[in-house]
């Protein structure tokens, strides 16, 4: 009799706990979806509206934003519906496969695109002349199409695999069903995702080493040359001063030894502009690395739980940890606009210029003002 009373008293408390947990999940997911839709839509409109942002790195950023908008508008409402139905899938099995396919598609799309962006960032720093000639709109569109093709190739095969895409009640979403390694269909997909993210960080480390090595460069000749009427002699005589004058960086009258040679003309401070371009590329690379690092941090807990299920048979994953890991992966959809505006001064300035009514007075841009 006492046990029945205790059970009857505990049942309402469990129901209250479940309803409170569902309300918190719905509120947090609604907040994530609102931030994602508002932030990504605003950044997408800015990138489309401002012609000064029609450059290679921002084409990739636009693709990321549009993909996050679609993910938030299509996938998240189904998760909210499953929470409202008491952690159950209220629709057909086919719709579950479609939603799971789109979730995996967007995950691999971000991973593949960030890898391609890391390669272009390295090219912009280490091979800037080649990058500036080749990275035009057509090249960016080709890279984006290749990324979507690879993402579809990774996400589409499990659609035909019975039981691979299913509703996971503990996660309250349709996704991969991760089983033990001997009966697993998803190990290859998880390994591919880990390899992509690891390779992306290797490329950024290589770019960082390149910048660090070039910061440590020293002059080849430390002994200055002796000049008499621009006739250079001595240990440091390499002809560099005369070459600088021919290139258009010399000052003063024409040296006697160079009479009859035309000096090249450069509009403005060309060397300063090249230095600013280098700084701009380096800082855009920093912005993209922060996006990549945020993607890794927000997805790492969920990926760790998946590997635990794969390699440890019957491994219990705490429900609180699993819920937090899943919601962190959802939060990644709204993180990119925040990181972009936080680490990119040029985007903030262009946002104030395009939407002065919402963000105060317009800030005048300097001729060579870069991030």
CSV table of C-alpha atoms in Angstrom, one decimal:
chain,number,residue,atom,x,y,z
A,1,UNK,CA,0.0,0.0,0.0
A,2,UNK,CA,2.9,2.3,0.9
A,3,UNK,CA,4.6,1.5,-2.4
A,4,UNK,CA,1.5,2.3,-4.3
A,5,UNK,CA,1.3,5.7,-2.5
A,6,UNK,CA,4.9,6.4,-3.2
A,7,UNK,CA,4.5,5.5,-6.9
A,8,UNK,CA,1.4,7.7,-7.2
A,9,UNK,CA,3.2,10.6,-5.5
A,10,UNK,CA,6.3,10.2,-7.8
A,11,UNK,CA,4.3,9.9,-11.0
A,12,UNK,CA,3.1,13.6,-11.0
A,13,UNK,CA,6.6,14.7,-10.2
A,14,UNK,CA,8.0,12.8,-13.2
A,15,UNK,CA,5.3,14.2,-15.4
A,16,UNK,CA,6.2,17.7,-14.2
A,17,UNK,CA,9.9,17.1,-14.8
A,18,UNK,CA,9.1,15.8,-18.3
A,19,UNK,CA,6.9,18.7,-19.2
A,20,UNK,CA,9.5,21.2,-17.9
A,21,UNK,CA,12.3,19.5,-19.8
A,22,UNK,CA,10.2,19.6,-23.0
A,23,UNK,CA,9.4,23.3,-22.5
A,24,UNK,CA,13.1,24.1,-22.0
A,25,UNK,CA,14.0,22.1,-25.1
A,26,UNK,CA,11.3,23.9,-27.2
A,27,UNK,CA,12.3,27.3,-25.9
A,28,UNK,CA,16.0,26.8,-26.5
A,29,UNK,CA,15.5,25.3,-30.0
A,30,UNK,CA,13.1,28.1,-30.9
A,31,UNK,CA,15.8,30.6,-29.8
A,32,UNK,CA,18.5,28.8,-31.8
A,33,UNK,CA,16.2,28.8,-34.9
A,34,UNK,CA,15.3,32.5,-34.5
A,35,UNK,CA,19.0,33.5,-34.2
A,36,UNK,CA,20.0,31.3,-37.1
A,37,UNK,CA,17.2,32.6,-39.4
A,38,UNK,CA,17.7,36.2,-38.5
A,39,UNK,CA,21.5,36.2,-38.5
A,40,UNK,CA,22.0,34.1,-41.6
A,41,UNK,CA,19.3,36.0,-43.6
A,42,UNK,CA,20.7,39.4,-42.6
A,43,UNK,CA,24.3,38.3,-43.6
A,44,UNK,CA,23.1,36.8,-46.8
A,45,UNK,CA,21.2,40.0,-47.8
A,46,UNK,CA,24.3,42.1,-47.0
A,47,UNK,CA,26.6,39.9,-49.1
A,48,UNK,CA,24.1,40.0,-52.0
A,49,UNK,CA,23.4,43.8,-51.7
A,50,UNK,CA,26.9,45.2,-51.3
A,51,UNK,CA,28.9,44.9,-54.4
A,52,UNK,CA,32.2,45.5,-52.6
A,53,UNK,CA,31.7,42.1,-50.9
A,54,UNK,CA,31.4,40.3,-54.2
A,55,UNK,CA,34.7,38.5,-53.7
A,56,UNK,CA,35.7,34.9,-53.5
A,57,UNK,CA,35.8,34.4,-49.6
A,58,UNK,CA,32.3,36.0,-49.3
A,59,UNK,CA,30.8,33.8,-52.0
A,60,UNK,CA,31.7,30.8,-49.8
A,61,UNK,CA,30.3,32.6,-46.7
A,62,UNK,CA,27.0,33.2,-48.6
A,63,UNK,CA,26.7,29.5,-49.4
A,64,UNK,CA,27.3,28.7,-45.7
A,65,UNK,CA,24.6,31.2,-44.6
A,66,UNK,CA,22.0,29.9,-47.2
A,67,UNK,CA,22.6,26.3,-46.1
A,68,UNK,CA,22.1,27.2,-42.5
A,69,UNK,CA,18.9,29.1,-43.3
A,70,UNK,CA,17.5,26.0,-45.1
A,71,UNK,CA,18.6,23.7,-42.3
A,72,UNK,CA,16.9,25.9,-39.6
A,73,UNK,CA,13.7,26.3,-41.6
A,74,UNK,CA,13.3,22.6,-42.7
A,75,UNK,CA,14.9,20.4,-40.1
A,76,UNK,CA,14.4,22.2,-36.7
A,77,UNK,CA,10.5,22.4,-37.0
A,78,UNK,CA,10.4,18.6,-37.2
A,79,UNK,CA,12.5,18.3,-34.1
A,80,UNK,CA,10.1,20.6,-32.3
A,81,UNK,CA,7.1,18.5,-33.5
A,82,UNK,CA,8.7,15.3,-32.2
A,83,UNK,CA,9.2,17.0,-28.8
A,84,UNK,CA,5.6,18.2,-28.7
A,85,UNK,CA,4.5,14.6,-29.6
A,86,UNK,CA,6.2,13.2,-26.5
A,87,UNK,CA,9.6,12.3,-28.0
A,88,UNK,CA,7.9,10.4,-30.9
A,89,UNK,CA,7.9,10.8,-34.6
A,90,UNK,CA,4.4,11.9,-35.7
A,91,UNK,CA,5.0,11.5,-39.4
A,92,UNK,CA,5.7,8.7,-41.9
A,93,UNK,CA,8.9,6.7,-42.2
A,94,UNK,CA,9.7,8.3,-45.6
A,95,UNK,CA,9.5,11.8,-44.2
A,96,UNK,CA,11.9,10.7,-41.4
A,97,UNK,CA,14.4,9.5,-44.0
A,98,UNK,CA,14.1,12.8,-45.9
A,99,UNK,CA,14.7,14.9,-42.8
A,100,UNK,CA,17.7,12.6,-41.7
A,101,UNK,CA,19.1,12.9,-45.2
A,102,UNK,CA,19.0,16.7,-45.1
A,103,UNK,CA,20.5,16.8,-41.6
A,104,UNK,CA,23.5,14.7,-42.7
A,105,UNK,CA,23.7,16.6,-46.0
A,106,UNK,CA,24.1,19.9,-44.3
A,107,UNK,CA,26.7,18.5,-41.8
A,108,UNK,CA,28.9,17.2,-44.5
A,109,UNK,CA,28.4,20.3,-46.6
A,110,UNK,CA,29.8,22.5,-43.9
A,111,UNK,CA,32.7,20.1,-43.4
A,112,UNK,CA,33.6,19.9,-47.1
A,113,UNK,CA,33.2,23.6,-47.7
A,114,UNK,CA,35.4,24.6,-44.8
A,115,UNK,CA,38.1,22.3,-46.1
A,116,UNK,CA,37.9,24.0,-49.5
A,117,UNK,CA,38.0,27.4,-47.9
A,118,UNK,CA,41.1,26.5,-45.9
A,119,UNK,CA,42.8,25.6,-49.1
A,120,UNK,CA,41.8,28.9,-50.8
A,121,UNK,CA,43.0,30.8,-47.7
A,122,UNK,CA,46.4,29.1,-47.9
A,123,UNK,CA,46.6,30.0,-51.6
A,124,UNK,CA,45.6,33.6,-50.9
A,125,UNK,CA,48.5,33.9,-48.4
A,126,UNK,CA,51.2,31.7,-50.0
A,127,UNK,CA,50.4,32.1,-53.7
A,128,UNK,CA,48.5,35.4,-53.9
A,129,UNK,CA,49.2,36.2,-57.5
A,130,UNK,CA,47.8,32.8,-58.7
A,131,UNK,CA,44.9,33.2,-56.3
A,132,UNK,CA,43.9,36.6,-57.5
A,133,UNK,CA,44.0,35.5,-61.1
A,134,UNK,CA,42.1,32.2,-60.7
A,135,UNK,CA,39.6,32.7,-57.9
A,136,UNK,CA,36.8,34.4,-59.8
A,137,UNK,CA,33.1,33.9,-59.7
A,138,UNK,CA,33.1,30.9,-62.0
A,139,UNK,CA,35.8,29.1,-59.9
A,140,UNK,CA,33.8,29.7,-56.7
A,141,UNK,CA,30.6,28.4,-58.2
A,142,UNK,CA,32.5,25.3,-59.4
A,143,UNK,CA,33.9,24.7,-56.0
A,144,UNK,CA,30.5,25.1,-54.3
A,145,UNK,CA,28.9,22.7,-56.8
A,146,UNK,CA,31.7,20.2,-56.1
A,147,UNK,CA,31.0,20.5,-52.4
A,148,UNK,CA,27.3,19.9,-52.8
A,149,UNK,CA,28.0,16.9,-55.0
A,150,UNK,CA,30.3,15.3,-52.5
A,151,UNK,CA,27.8,16.0,-49.7
A,152,UNK,CA,25.0,14.4,-51.6
A,153,UNK,CA,27.2,11.4,-52.3
A,154,UNK,CA,27.9,11.0,-48.6
A,155,UNK,CA,24.3,11.5,-47.4
A,156,UNK,CA,22.3,9.7,-50.1
A,157,UNK,CA,23.4,6.0,-49.9
A,158,UNK,CA,21.9,5.4,-46.4
A,159,UNK,CA,18.5,6.3,-47.8
A,160,UNK,CA,18.4,2.8,-49.3
A,161,UNK,CA,19.8,1.1,-46.2
A,162,UNK,CA,17.0,-0.3,-44.1
A,163,UNK,CA,17.4,1.0,-40.5
A,164,UNK,CA,20.3,3.3,-41.1
A,165,UNK,CA,18.2,6.5,-41.1
A,166,UNK,CA,15.7,6.3,-38.3
A,167,UNK,CA,14.1,8.2,-35.4
A,168,UNK,CA,16.3,8.2,-32.3
A,169,UNK,CA,14.1,8.8,-29.3
A,170,UNK,CA,16.9,9.8,-27.0
A,171,UNK,CA,18.0,12.5,-29.5
A,172,UNK,CA,14.5,13.4,-30.6
A,173,UNK,CA,15.5,13.6,-34.2
A,174,UNK,CA,15.8,11.5,-37.3
A,175,UNK,CA,19.5,10.7,-37.9
A,176,UNK,CA,22.0,7.9,-38.3
A,177,UNK,CA,21.4,5.0,-36.0
A,178,UNK,CA,24.9,4.3,-34.6
A,179,UNK,CA,25.3,0.7,-33.6
A,180,UNK,CA,28.2,-1.5,-32.4
A,181,UNK,CA,31.1,-1.7,-34.9
A,182,UNK,CA,30.4,-5.3,-35.9
A,183,UNK,CA,26.9,-4.4,-37.0
A,184,UNK,CA,27.6,-0.9,-38.0
A,185,UNK,CA,26.6,1.0,-41.1
A,186,UNK,CA,27.9,4.5,-40.2
A,187,UNK,CA,31.5,4.0,-39.1
A,188,UNK,CA,32.8,5.0,-42.5
A,189,UNK,CA,30.8,8.2,-42.5
A,190,UNK,CA,32.0,9.2,-39.0
A,191,UNK,CA,35.6,8.5,-40.0
A,192,UNK,CA,35.2,10.6,-43.2
A,193,UNK,CA,33.9,13.5,-41.1
A,194,UNK,CA,36.9,13.2,-38.7
A,195,UNK,CA,39.4,13.0,-41.6
A,196,UNK,CA,37.9,16.1,-43.2
A,197,UNK,CA,38.1,18.2,-40.1
A,198,UNK,CA,41.6,17.0,-39.2
A,199,UNK,CA,42.9,17.8,-42.7
A,200,UNK,CA,41.3,21.3,-42.5
A,201,UNK,CA,43.2,22.1,-39.4
A,202,UNK,CA,46.4,20.8,-40.9
A,203,UNK,CA,46.0,23.3,-43.8
A,204,UNK,CA,45.5,26.1,-41.3
A,205,UNK,CA,48.5,25.1,-39.4
A,206,UNK,CA,50.5,25.1,-42.6
A,207,UNK,CA,49.3,28.6,-43.4
A,208,UNK,CA,50.2,29.7,-39.9
A,209,UNK,CA,53.7,28.3,-40.3
A,210,UNK,CA,54.1,30.1,-43.7
A,211,UNK,CA,53.1,33.4,-42.2
A,212,UNK,CA,55.4,32.9,-39.2
A,213,UNK,CA,58.4,31.9,-41.3
A,214,UNK,CA,58.0,35.0,-43.5
A,215,UNK,CA,57.7,37.2,-40.5
A,216,UNK,CA,61.2,36.0,-39.5
A,217,UNK,CA,62.8,36.8,-42.8
A,218,UNK,CA,65.9,38.9,-42.6
A,219,UNK,CA,67.7,41.0,-45.3
A,220,UNK,CA,70.1,39.0,-47.5
A,221,UNK,CA,72.8,41.7,-47.2
A,222,UNK,CA,73.4,43.5,-44.0
A,223,UNK,CA,76.3,45.7,-45.3
A,224,UNK,CA,75.1,48.8,-47.0
A,225,UNK,CA,76.3,49.7,-50.5
A,226,UNK,CA,78.3,52.8,-51.2
A,227,UNK,CA,76.8,55.3,-53.7
A,228,UNK,CA,78.5,58.0,-55.7
A,229,UNK,CA,76.1,59.5,-58.3
A,230,UNK,CA,74.1,56.2,-58.3
A,231,UNK,CA,77.2,54.2,-59.1
A,232,UNK,CA,76.9,51.5,-56.5
A,233,UNK,CA,79.9,49.5,-55.2
A,234,UNK,CA,80.8,47.7,-52.1
A,235,UNK,CA,79.7,44.4,-50.4
A,236,UNK,CA,76.0,45.3,-50.5
A,237,UNK,CA,75.9,46.4,-54.1
A,238,UNK,CA,73.2,44.2,-55.7
A,239,UNK,CA,71.6,46.7,-58.0
A,240,UNK,CA,68.4,46.6,-55.9
A,241,UNK,CA,68.2,50.4,-55.5
A,242,UNK,CA,68.4,51.0,-59.3
A,243,UNK,CA,65.8,48.2,-59.8
A,244,UNK,CA,63.5,49.9,-57.3
A,245,UNK,CA,63.8,53.2,-59.2
A,246,UNK,CA,63.0,51.5,-62.5
A,247,UNK,CA,60.0,49.8,-60.9
A,248,UNK,CA,58.7,53.3,-59.9
A,249,UNK,CA,59.6,53.4,-56.2
A,250,UNK,CA,62.6,55.7,-56.5
A,251,UNK,CA,62.6,59.4,-55.6
A,252,UNK,CA,64.5,62.4,-56.8
A,253,UNK,CA,66.0,63.1,-60.2
A,254,UNK,CA,67.0,60.5,-62.7
A,255,UNK,CA,70.3,58.9,-61.7
A,256,UNK,CA,73.0,59.6,-64.3
A,257,UNK,CA,73.5,55.9,-65.0
A,258,UNK,CA,69.8,55.4,-65.7
A,259,UNK,CA,69.2,58.3,-68.1
A,260,UNK,CA,67.0,57.2,-71.0
A,261,UNK,CA,65.3,54.4,-69.0
A,262,UNK,CA,61.6,55.0,-68.4
A,263,UNK,CA,60.4,54.8,-64.8
A,264,UNK,CA,57.3,52.7,-64.2
A,265,UNK,CA,54.3,54.5,-62.8
A,266,UNK,CA,52.1,53.1,-60.0
A,267,UNK,CA,48.9,54.8,-58.9
A,268,UNK,CA,49.1,55.8,-55.3
A,269,UNK,CA,51.0,53.8,-52.7
A,270,UNK,CA,51.1,50.4,-54.5
A,271,UNK,CA,53.3,48.8,-51.9
A,272,UNK,CA,51.0,49.9,-49.1
A,273,UNK,CA,48.0,48.5,-50.9
A,274,UNK,CA,49.7,45.1,-51.4
A,275,UNK,CA,50.6,45.0,-47.7
A,276,UNK,CA,47.0,45.8,-46.8
A,277,UNK,CA,45.7,43.1,-49.1
A,278,UNK,CA,48.0,40.6,-47.4
A,279,UNK,CA,46.7,41.7,-44.0
A,280,UNK,CA,43.1,41.4,-45.3
A,281,UNK,CA,43.6,37.9,-46.6
A,282,UNK,CA,45.3,36.9,-43.3
A,283,UNK,CA,42.4,38.2,-41.2
A,284,UNK,CA,39.7,36.7,-43.4
A,285,UNK,CA,41.6,33.4,-42.9
A,286,UNK,CA,41.4,34.0,-39.1
A,287,UNK,CA,37.6,34.5,-39.4
A,288,UNK,CA,37.2,31.3,-41.3
A,289,UNK,CA,39.4,29.4,-38.9
A,290,UNK,CA,37.2,30.6,-36.0
A,291,UNK,CA,34.2,29.3,-37.9
A,292,UNK,CA,36.0,26.0,-38.4
A,293,UNK,CA,37.0,25.8,-34.8
A,294,UNK,CA,33.5,26.6,-33.6
A,295,UNK,CA,32.1,23.9,-35.9
A,296,UNK,CA,34.5,21.4,-34.3
A,297,UNK,CA,33.8,22.5,-30.7
A,298,UNK,CA,30.0,22.4,-31.2
A,299,UNK,CA,29.9,19.0,-33.0
A,300,UNK,CA,32.7,17.3,-30.9
A,301,UNK,CA,30.5,16.2,-28.0
A,302,UNK,CA,27.9,14.6,-30.3
A,303,UNK,CA,30.6,12.9,-32.5
A,304,UNK,CA,32.2,11.6,-29.3
A,305,UNK,CA,28.9,10.0,-28.2
A,306,UNK,CA,28.6,8.4,-31.6
A,307,UNK,CA,32.1,6.9,-31.5
A,308,UNK,CA,31.3,5.6,-28.0
A,309,UNK,CA,28.2,3.8,-29.3
A,310,UNK,CA,30.2,2.4,-32.2
A,311,UNK,CA,33.3,1.1,-30.4
A,312,UNK,CA,31.8,0.2,-27.0
A,313,UNK,CA,29.0,-2.3,-27.1
A,314,UNK,CA,26.0,-1.3,-25.0
A,315,UNK,CA,27.8,1.8,-23.7
A,316,UNK,CA,25.4,4.0,-21.7
A,317,UNK,CA,25.4,7.6,-22.8
A,318,UNK,CA,23.9,9.9,-20.1
A,319,UNK,CA,20.7,11.5,-21.3
A,320,UNK,CA,21.6,14.9,-20.1
A,321,UNK,CA,25.0,14.8,-21.9
A,322,UNK,CA,23.3,13.5,-25.1
A,323,UNK,CA,20.7,16.2,-25.1
A,324,UNK,CA,23.3,18.9,-24.6
A,325,UNK,CA,25.4,17.5,-27.3
A,326,UNK,CA,22.5,17.4,-29.8
A,327,UNK,CA,21.5,20.9,-29.0
A,328,UNK,CA,25.1,22.1,-29.4
A,329,UNK,CA,25.1,20.7,-32.9
A,330,UNK,CA,21.9,22.6,-33.5
A,331,UNK,CA,23.5,25.8,-32.2
A,332,UNK,CA,26.1,25.6,-34.9
A,333,UNK,CA,23.5,26.7,-37.5
A,334,UNK,CA,23.4,30.2,-35.8
A,335,UNK,CA,27.0,30.6,-35.0
A,336,UNK,CA,28.5,31.6,-38.3
A,337,UNK,CA,26.9,35.1,-38.6
A,338,UNK,CA,27.9,35.9,-35.0
A,339,UNK,CA,31.5,34.9,-35.7
A,340,UNK,CA,31.6,36.7,-39.0
A,341,UNK,CA,30.5,40.0,-37.6
A,342,UNK,CA,32.7,39.6,-34.5
A,343,UNK,CA,35.9,38.9,-36.4
A,344,UNK,CA,35.4,40.9,-39.6
A,345,UNK,CA,35.5,44.6,-39.3
A,346,UNK,CA,34.7,45.1,-43.0
A,347,UNK,CA,31.4,43.2,-42.6
A,348,UNK,CA,30.4,45.4,-39.6
A,349,UNK,CA,31.2,48.6,-41.5
A,350,UNK,CA,29.3,47.5,-44.5
A,351,UNK,CA,26.3,46.5,-42.3
A,352,UNK,CA,26.2,50.0,-40.9
A,353,UNK,CA,26.5,51.5,-44.3
A,354,UNK,CA,23.7,49.3,-45.8
A,355,UNK,CA,21.3,49.5,-42.8
A,356,UNK,CA,22.0,52.9,-41.2
A,357,UNK,CA,18.5,53.2,-39.9
A,358,UNK,CA,18.9,50.1,-37.7
A,359,UNK,CA,22.5,50.5,-36.6
A,360,UNK,CA,23.0,54.3,-36.2
A,361,UNK,CA,24.8,56.8,-38.3
A,362,UNK,CA,26.8,55.7,-41.4
A,363,UNK,CA,30.5,55.3,-40.8
A,364,UNK,CA,32.6,56.8,-43.6
A,365,UNK,CA,35.1,54.3,-45.1
A,366,UNK,CA,38.7,55.2,-45.6
A,367,UNK,CA,40.3,54.6,-49.1
A,368,UNK,CA,42.4,51.7,-47.9
A,369,UNK,CA,40.5,50.7,-44.7
A,370,UNK,CA,40.5,46.9,-44.4
A,371,UNK,CA,39.7,44.4,-41.7
